[in-house]
């Protein structure tokens, strides 16, 4: 299959004009000027031409929860649903993501391995959806944040056991709730730490010995410092909360940069409504911290926390990205956050996130020029996942 378009995004802010991508099976086999393939279209198989469009790597949402429905009260539906009901709804959400150009997601917490079951269905071709890197059951303290997912552990032995069980089930990342969170109304506040330094080190050690990365949910400034010292691979949210304010710590920020830890702020597509919750002044501080991290050189990746309160799955990522332009990030770096940089942070840089010969054929075709206008990411012409073309208009309702 030969895919041609006015532009092919081949690197950070770099286009190949009037380009073409050759796909054989589930792999990209060649990338070059359209003229390079002229006269060989019959031998190359089907040709898909997209005038006025851009071919770019498939988008990566690095933080979702497919088990939640994104309503005003996602826990109500969650608690009232059987596993089979949840799985049925998760299939629909996965298809919504794919139709929005998202070809890889990192699911950071579900119940009873449902995301792993869904990933198996998708990999067999039985269910349309993005590739899923699943954390399985996230580790939390008894009564802690997201305890209802079943990952309550106390002590180092129980932590090791949970990590091993997740990995044995097929998890591609280990998730730890290092602080409280807003979704858990009966749990500790978001700024409060949940695990001791020794417990965090034990979890990271157990995961890393098996070759698995660790993603740490950490809102509190103390919990952020603790997970950095423990050696996690990504920090989720990273809002630097204290009991009464926000407080970015320059010494911890320096360690994050030196150790190459990626930060996923998990910005909602409704980011402009944050001031209603925190107030104008605190919101300026919160947004300013993301700007400081970006300017300091932190490796930021994009995720939406899709599934939590009022955060759905359709076009969620495209709706969230203007936040990063709002805090001053250039468009080329924003696109890297949802492609190459996200792939590297998820440990998938050798297979997705770039348009390069030998990589998996996960591609999205958008109208216009996303480097000039991020709104182009809402105008999906085609989605290709593992070499299969998905009609973006056929998403389940």
PDB file of C-alpha atoms in Angstrom, residues 62-276:
ATOM      1  CA  UNK A  62      -0.053   8.352  27.493  1.00  0.00           C
ATOM      2  CA  UNK A  63      -2.682   8.396  30.252  1.00  0.00           C
ATOM      3  CA  UNK A  64      -6.182   6.952  29.959  1.00  0.00           C
ATOM      4  CA  UNK A  65      -8.558   4.815  32.024  1.00  0.00           C
ATOM      5  CA  UNK A  66     -10.735   2.841  29.632  1.00  0.00           C
ATOM      6  CA  UNK A  67     -12.665   1.318  32.530  1.00  0.00           C
ATOM      7  CA  UNK A  68     -14.285   4.690  33.375  1.00  0.00           C
ATOM      8  CA  UNK A  69     -16.941   6.410  31.260  1.00  0.00           C
ATOM      9  CA  UNK A  70     -15.877  10.073  31.488  1.00  0.00           C
ATOM     10  CA  UNK A  71     -19.223  11.183  32.939  1.00  0.00           C
ATOM     11  CA  UNK A  72     -19.735  13.599  35.805  1.00  0.00           C
ATOM     12  CA  UNK A  73     -19.676  10.603  38.163  1.00  0.00           C
ATOM     13  CA  UNK A  74     -17.659   7.802  36.528  1.00  0.00           C
ATOM     14  CA  UNK A  75     -17.558   5.769  39.733  1.00  0.00           C
ATOM     15  CA  UNK A  76     -21.339   5.400  39.766  1.00  0.00           C
ATOM     16  CA  UNK A  77     -21.314   3.564  36.442  1.00  0.00           C
ATOM     17  CA  UNK A  78     -18.174   1.670  37.374  1.00  0.00           C
ATOM     18  CA  UNK A  79     -19.583   0.392  40.656  1.00  0.00           C
ATOM     19  CA  UNK A  80     -22.905  -0.579  39.078  1.00  0.00           C
ATOM     20  CA  UNK A  81     -21.356  -2.514  36.179  1.00  0.00           C
ATOM     21  CA  UNK A  82     -20.221  -6.109  35.875  1.00  0.00           C
ATOM     22  CA  UNK A  83     -16.862  -6.840  34.285  1.00  0.00           C
ATOM     23  CA  UNK A  84     -18.576  -7.903  31.057  1.00  0.00           C
ATOM     24  CA  UNK A  85     -20.575  -4.677  30.923  1.00  0.00           C
ATOM     25  CA  UNK A  86     -17.425  -2.650  31.502  1.00  0.00           C
ATOM     26  CA  UNK A  87     -15.558  -4.556  28.811  1.00  0.00           C
ATOM     27  CA  UNK A  88     -18.355  -3.951  26.318  1.00  0.00           C
ATOM     28  CA  UNK A  89     -18.189  -0.209  27.000  1.00  0.00           C
ATOM     29  CA  UNK A  90     -14.385  -0.255  26.859  1.00  0.00           C
ATOM     30  CA  UNK A  91     -14.541  -1.656  23.326  1.00  0.00           C
ATOM     31  CA  UNK A  92     -16.600   1.345  22.229  1.00  0.00           C
ATOM     32  CA  UNK A  93     -14.193   3.786  23.911  1.00  0.00           C
ATOM     33  CA  UNK A  94     -11.227   2.129  22.242  1.00  0.00           C
ATOM     34  CA  UNK A  95     -12.856   2.591  18.858  1.00  0.00           C
ATOM     35  CA  UNK A  96     -13.560   6.246  19.640  1.00  0.00           C
ATOM     36  CA  UNK A  97      -9.883   6.764  20.412  1.00  0.00           C
ATOM     37  CA  UNK A  98      -8.801   5.081  17.193  1.00  0.00           C
ATOM     38  CA  UNK A  99     -11.233   7.150  15.126  1.00  0.00           C
ATOM     39  CA  UNK A 100      -9.678  10.260  16.725  1.00  0.00           C
ATOM     40  CA  UNK A 101      -6.242   9.305  15.385  1.00  0.00           C
ATOM     41  CA  UNK A 102      -4.956   7.694  18.586  1.00  0.00           C
ATOM     42  CA  UNK A 103      -3.147   4.470  17.696  1.00  0.00           C
ATOM     43  CA  UNK A 104      -1.456   3.794  21.068  1.00  0.00           C
ATOM     44  CA  UNK A 105      -2.667   4.381  24.620  1.00  0.00           C
ATOM     45  CA  UNK A 106      -1.213   3.709  28.044  1.00  0.00           C
ATOM     46  CA  UNK A 107      -4.015   2.553  30.332  1.00  0.00           C
ATOM     47  CA  UNK A 108      -2.953   3.381  33.875  1.00  0.00           C
ATOM     48  CA  UNK A 109      -5.407   1.436  35.973  1.00  0.00           C
ATOM     49  CA  UNK A 110      -8.398  -0.838  35.543  1.00  0.00           C
ATOM     50  CA  UNK A 111     -10.263  -3.624  37.345  1.00  0.00           C
ATOM     51  CA  UNK A 112      -9.525  -7.342  37.068  1.00  0.00           C
ATOM     52  CA  UNK A 113      -7.247  -6.977  34.046  1.00  0.00           C
ATOM     53  CA  UNK A 114     -10.006  -5.762  31.710  1.00  0.00           C
ATOM     54  CA  UNK A 115      -7.644  -3.553  29.677  1.00  0.00           C
ATOM     55  CA  UNK A 116      -5.379  -6.567  29.191  1.00  0.00           C
ATOM     56  CA  UNK A 117      -8.337  -8.575  27.895  1.00  0.00           C
ATOM     57  CA  UNK A 118      -9.235  -5.760  25.528  1.00  0.00           C
ATOM     58  CA  UNK A 119      -5.657  -5.482  24.294  1.00  0.00           C
ATOM     59  CA  UNK A 120      -5.700  -9.193  23.491  1.00  0.00           C
ATOM     60  CA  UNK A 121      -8.894  -8.762  21.468  1.00  0.00           C
ATOM     61  CA  UNK A 122      -7.422  -5.807  19.577  1.00  0.00           C
ATOM     62  CA  UNK A 123      -4.139  -7.590  18.849  1.00  0.00           C
ATOM     63  CA  UNK A 124      -6.057 -10.552  17.404  1.00  0.00           C
ATOM     64  CA  UNK A 125      -7.984  -8.217  15.108  1.00  0.00           C
ATOM     65  CA  UNK A 126     -11.330  -9.026  16.687  1.00  0.00           C
ATOM     66  CA  UNK A 127     -11.923  -5.517  18.065  1.00  0.00           C
ATOM     67  CA  UNK A 128     -10.925  -2.166  16.490  1.00  0.00           C
ATOM     68  CA  UNK A 129      -8.821  -0.016  18.766  1.00  0.00           C
ATOM     69  CA  UNK A 130      -5.380   1.376  19.530  1.00  0.00           C
ATOM     70  CA  UNK A 131      -2.475  -0.614  20.857  1.00  0.00           C
ATOM     71  CA  UNK A 132      -2.812  -0.693  24.652  1.00  0.00           C
ATOM     72  CA  UNK A 133       0.060  -0.599  27.119  1.00  0.00           C
ATOM     73  CA  UNK A 134      -1.724  -1.601  30.309  1.00  0.00           C
ATOM     74  CA  UNK A 135      -0.723  -1.190  33.940  1.00  0.00           C
ATOM     75  CA  UNK A 136      -3.326  -3.664  35.153  1.00  0.00           C
ATOM     76  CA  UNK A 137      -4.129  -3.022  38.815  1.00  0.00           C
ATOM     77  CA  UNK A 138      -2.400   0.065  40.274  1.00  0.00           C
ATOM     78  CA  UNK A 139      -0.733  -0.197  43.673  1.00  0.00           C
ATOM     79  CA  UNK A 140      -2.319   1.885  46.417  1.00  0.00           C
ATOM     80  CA  UNK A 141      -2.465   1.853  50.194  1.00  0.00           C
ATOM     81  CA  UNK A 142      -5.424   0.366  52.126  1.00  0.00           C
ATOM     82  CA  UNK A 143      -8.264   2.834  51.564  1.00  0.00           C
ATOM     83  CA  UNK A 144      -5.970   4.860  49.318  1.00  0.00           C
ATOM     84  CA  UNK A 145      -6.505   6.530  45.951  1.00  0.00           C
ATOM     85  CA  UNK A 146      -8.391   4.210  43.558  1.00  0.00           C
ATOM     86  CA  UNK A 147      -8.583   1.443  46.170  1.00  0.00           C
ATOM     87  CA  UNK A 148     -11.762   0.272  44.392  1.00  0.00           C
ATOM     88  CA  UNK A 149      -9.604  -1.057  41.534  1.00  0.00           C
ATOM     89  CA  UNK A 150      -8.352  -3.801  43.843  1.00  0.00           C
ATOM     90  CA  UNK A 151      -4.700  -2.879  44.326  1.00  0.00           C
ATOM     91  CA  UNK A 152      -4.577  -2.181  48.060  1.00  0.00           C
ATOM     92  CA  UNK A 153      -1.219  -3.289  49.463  1.00  0.00           C
ATOM     93  CA  UNK A 154       0.585  -2.794  52.737  1.00  0.00           C
ATOM     94  CA  UNK A 155       4.251  -3.610  53.253  1.00  0.00           C
ATOM     95  CA  UNK A 156       7.042  -4.595  50.913  1.00  0.00           C
ATOM     96  CA  UNK A 157       6.060  -8.266  50.507  1.00  0.00           C
ATOM     97  CA  UNK A 158       2.543  -7.372  49.345  1.00  0.00           C
ATOM     98  CA  UNK A 159       3.937  -4.742  46.983  1.00  0.00           C
ATOM     99  CA  UNK A 160       6.283  -7.248  45.343  1.00  0.00           C
ATOM    100  CA  UNK A 161       3.435  -9.733  44.998  1.00  0.00           C
ATOM    101  CA  UNK A 162       1.155  -7.229  43.255  1.00  0.00           C
ATOM    102  CA  UNK A 163       3.900  -6.192  40.838  1.00  0.00           C
ATOM    103  CA  UNK A 164       4.596  -9.827  39.979  1.00  0.00           C
ATOM    104  CA  UNK A 165       0.907 -10.600  39.463  1.00  0.00           C
ATOM    105  CA  UNK A 166       0.474  -7.633  37.134  1.00  0.00           C
ATOM    106  CA  UNK A 167       3.523  -8.595  35.102  1.00  0.00           C
ATOM    107  CA  UNK A 168       2.447 -12.236  34.917  1.00  0.00           C
ATOM    108  CA  UNK A 169      -0.916 -11.088  33.542  1.00  0.00           C
ATOM    109  CA  UNK A 170       0.818  -9.129  30.769  1.00  0.00           C
ATOM    110  CA  UNK A 171       1.150  -5.581  32.111  1.00  0.00           C
ATOM    111  CA  UNK A 172       3.566  -3.397  30.172  1.00  0.00           C
ATOM    112  CA  UNK A 173       3.974  -0.806  32.920  1.00  0.00           C
ATOM    113  CA  UNK A 174       3.545  -0.736  36.702  1.00  0.00           C
ATOM    114  CA  UNK A 175       1.431   2.042  38.207  1.00  0.00           C
ATOM    115  CA  UNK A 176       1.786   3.298  41.774  1.00  0.00           C
ATOM    116  CA  UNK A 177      -0.494   5.808  43.470  1.00  0.00           C
ATOM    117  CA  UNK A 178       2.142   7.758  45.350  1.00  0.00           C
ATOM    118  CA  UNK A 179      -0.316  10.420  46.509  1.00  0.00           C
ATOM    119  CA  UNK A 180      -4.040  10.857  46.991  1.00  0.00           C
ATOM    120  CA  UNK A 181      -6.331  11.947  44.175  1.00  0.00           C
ATOM    121  CA  UNK A 182      -9.572  13.737  43.506  1.00  0.00           C
ATOM    122  CA  UNK A 183     -11.439  10.757  42.064  1.00  0.00           C
ATOM    123  CA  UNK A 184     -11.384   8.975  45.441  1.00  0.00           C
ATOM    124  CA  UNK A 185     -13.668  11.025  47.649  1.00  0.00           C
ATOM    125  CA  UNK A 186     -13.141   8.819  50.704  1.00  0.00           C
ATOM    126  CA  UNK A 187      -9.355   8.659  50.321  1.00  0.00           C
ATOM    127  CA  UNK A 188      -6.435  10.874  51.333  1.00  0.00           C
ATOM    128  CA  UNK A 189      -6.220  14.389  49.843  1.00  0.00           C
ATOM    129  CA  UNK A 190      -4.298  14.820  46.592  1.00  0.00           C
ATOM    130  CA  UNK A 191      -1.306  16.490  48.237  1.00  0.00           C
ATOM    131  CA  UNK A 192      -0.778  13.699  50.779  1.00  0.00           C
ATOM    132  CA  UNK A 193       1.819  10.948  50.237  1.00  0.00           C
ATOM    133  CA  UNK A 194       0.715   7.319  50.477  1.00  0.00           C
ATOM    134  CA  UNK A 195       3.838   5.114  50.520  1.00  0.00           C
ATOM    135  CA  UNK A 196       7.102   5.202  52.441  1.00  0.00           C
ATOM    136  CA  UNK A 197      10.425   5.696  50.683  1.00  0.00           C
ATOM    137  CA  UNK A 198      11.315   2.031  51.258  1.00  0.00           C
ATOM    138  CA  UNK A 199       8.012   0.829  49.807  1.00  0.00           C
ATOM    139  CA  UNK A 200       8.456   2.962  46.686  1.00  0.00           C
ATOM    140  CA  UNK A 201      12.010   1.694  46.193  1.00  0.00           C
ATOM    141  CA  UNK A 202      10.777  -1.889  46.575  1.00  0.00           C
ATOM    142  CA  UNK A 203       8.107  -1.404  43.912  1.00  0.00           C
ATOM    143  CA  UNK A 204      10.513   0.211  41.451  1.00  0.00           C
ATOM    144  CA  UNK A 205      13.157  -2.441  42.086  1.00  0.00           C
ATOM    145  CA  UNK A 206      10.709  -5.294  41.490  1.00  0.00           C
ATOM    146  CA  UNK A 207       9.417  -3.752  38.270  1.00  0.00           C
ATOM    147  CA  UNK A 208      12.818  -2.817  36.893  1.00  0.00           C
ATOM    148  CA  UNK A 209      14.243  -6.275  37.586  1.00  0.00           C
ATOM    149  CA  UNK A 210      11.561  -7.587  35.219  1.00  0.00           C
ATOM    150  CA  UNK A 211      12.289  -4.870  32.640  1.00  0.00           C
ATOM    151  CA  UNK A 212       9.045  -2.970  33.244  1.00  0.00           C
ATOM    152  CA  UNK A 213       8.848   0.824  33.652  1.00  0.00           C
ATOM    153  CA  UNK A 214       7.047   2.489  36.550  1.00  0.00           C
ATOM    154  CA  UNK A 215       4.495   5.284  36.259  1.00  0.00           C
ATOM    155  CA  UNK A 216       3.807   7.214  39.470  1.00  0.00           C
ATOM    156  CA  UNK A 217       0.626   9.154  40.149  1.00  0.00           C
ATOM    157  CA  UNK A 218       1.981  12.052  42.204  1.00  0.00           C
ATOM    158  CA  UNK A 219       0.208  15.340  42.893  1.00  0.00           C
ATOM    159  CA  UNK A 220       1.928  16.273  46.142  1.00  0.00           C
ATOM    160  CA  UNK A 221       5.306  17.987  46.132  1.00  0.00           C
ATOM    161  CA  UNK A 222       6.526  15.536  48.784  1.00  0.00           C
ATOM    162  CA  UNK A 223       5.341  12.529  46.781  1.00  0.00           C
ATOM    163  CA  UNK A 224       6.998  13.876  43.624  1.00  0.00           C
ATOM    164  CA  UNK A 225      10.313  14.163  45.476  1.00  0.00           C
ATOM    165  CA  UNK A 226       9.874  10.629  46.820  1.00  0.00           C
ATOM    166  CA  UNK A 227       9.152   8.977  43.461  1.00  0.00           C
ATOM    167  CA  UNK A 228      12.077  10.765  41.847  1.00  0.00           C
ATOM    168  CA  UNK A 229      14.391   9.398  44.535  1.00  0.00           C
ATOM    169  CA  UNK A 230      12.840   5.938  44.094  1.00  0.00           C
ATOM    170  CA  UNK A 231      13.733   5.950  40.391  1.00  0.00           C
ATOM    171  CA  UNK A 232      10.372   5.910  38.609  1.00  0.00           C
ATOM    172  CA  UNK A 233      10.239   6.345  34.842  1.00  0.00           C
ATOM    173  CA  UNK A 234       7.283   8.719  34.471  1.00  0.00           C
ATOM    174  CA  UNK A 235       5.422  11.060  36.820  1.00  0.00           C
ATOM    175  CA  UNK A 236       1.702  11.523  36.229  1.00  0.00           C
ATOM    176  CA  UNK A 237       0.052  14.904  36.972  1.00  0.00           C
ATOM    177  CA  UNK A 238       3.096  16.369  38.795  1.00  0.00           C
ATOM    178  CA  UNK A 239       1.123  19.323  40.131  1.00  0.00           C
ATOM    179  CA  UNK A 240       3.483  20.054  43.042  1.00  0.00           C
ATOM    180  CA  UNK A 241       0.640  20.376  45.569  1.00  0.00           C
ATOM    181  CA  UNK A 242       1.165  21.256  49.196  1.00  0.00           C
ATOM    182  CA  UNK A 243      -1.579  21.374  51.819  1.00  0.00           C
ATOM    183  CA  UNK A 244      -2.501  24.951  50.997  1.00  0.00           C
ATOM    184  CA  UNK A 245      -0.854  25.820  47.678  1.00  0.00           C
ATOM    185  CA  UNK A 246       1.424  24.692  44.839  1.00  0.00           C
ATOM    186  CA  UNK A 247       5.181  24.663  45.225  1.00  0.00           C
ATOM    187  CA  UNK A 248       7.530  23.550  42.458  1.00  0.00           C
ATOM    188  CA  UNK A 249      10.895  22.532  43.946  1.00  0.00           C
ATOM    189  CA  UNK A 250      13.887  23.474  41.852  1.00  0.00           C
ATOM    190  CA  UNK A 251      16.144  20.815  43.404  1.00  0.00           C
ATOM    191  CA  UNK A 252      13.661  18.060  42.538  1.00  0.00           C
ATOM    192  CA  UNK A 253      13.102  19.531  39.077  1.00  0.00           C
ATOM    193  CA  UNK A 254      16.844  19.318  38.460  1.00  0.00           C
ATOM    194  CA  UNK A 255      16.816  15.611  39.360  1.00  0.00           C
ATOM    195  CA  UNK A 256      13.862  14.966  37.021  1.00  0.00           C
ATOM    196  CA  UNK A 257      15.810  16.474  34.139  1.00  0.00           C
ATOM    197  CA  UNK A 258      19.131  14.813  34.991  1.00  0.00           C
ATOM    198  CA  UNK A 259      17.521  11.382  35.301  1.00  0.00           C
ATOM    199  CA  UNK A 260      15.453  11.699  32.132  1.00  0.00           C
ATOM    200  CA  UNK A 261      12.150  11.124  33.915  1.00  0.00           C
ATOM    201  CA  UNK A 262       9.202  11.944  31.674  1.00  0.00           C
ATOM    202  CA  UNK A 263       6.311  13.977  33.053  1.00  0.00           C
ATOM    203  CA  UNK A 264       2.732  13.523  31.871  1.00  0.00           C
ATOM    204  CA  UNK A 265       0.630  16.454  33.160  1.00  0.00           C
ATOM    205  CA  UNK A 266      -2.522  14.544  32.075  1.00  0.00           C
ATOM    206  CA  UNK A 267      -4.268  17.697  30.875  1.00  0.00           C
ATOM    207  CA  UNK A 268      -7.997  17.425  30.204  1.00  0.00           C
ATOM    208  CA  UNK A 269      -9.536  18.790  26.995  1.00  0.00           C
ATOM    209  CA  UNK A 270     -11.535  21.022  29.365  1.00  0.00           C
ATOM    210  CA  UNK A 271      -8.409  22.684  30.731  1.00  0.00           C
ATOM    211  CA  UNK A 272      -9.940  26.150  30.312  1.00  0.00           C
ATOM    212  CA  UNK A 273     -12.403  25.301  33.111  1.00  0.00           C
ATOM    213  CA  UNK A 274      -9.680  24.647  35.716  1.00  0.00           C
ATOM    214  CA  UNK A 275     -10.066  28.134  37.173  1.00  0.00           C
ATOM    215  CA  UNK A 276     -13.602  27.257  38.279  1.00  0.00           C
TER     216      UNK A 276
END
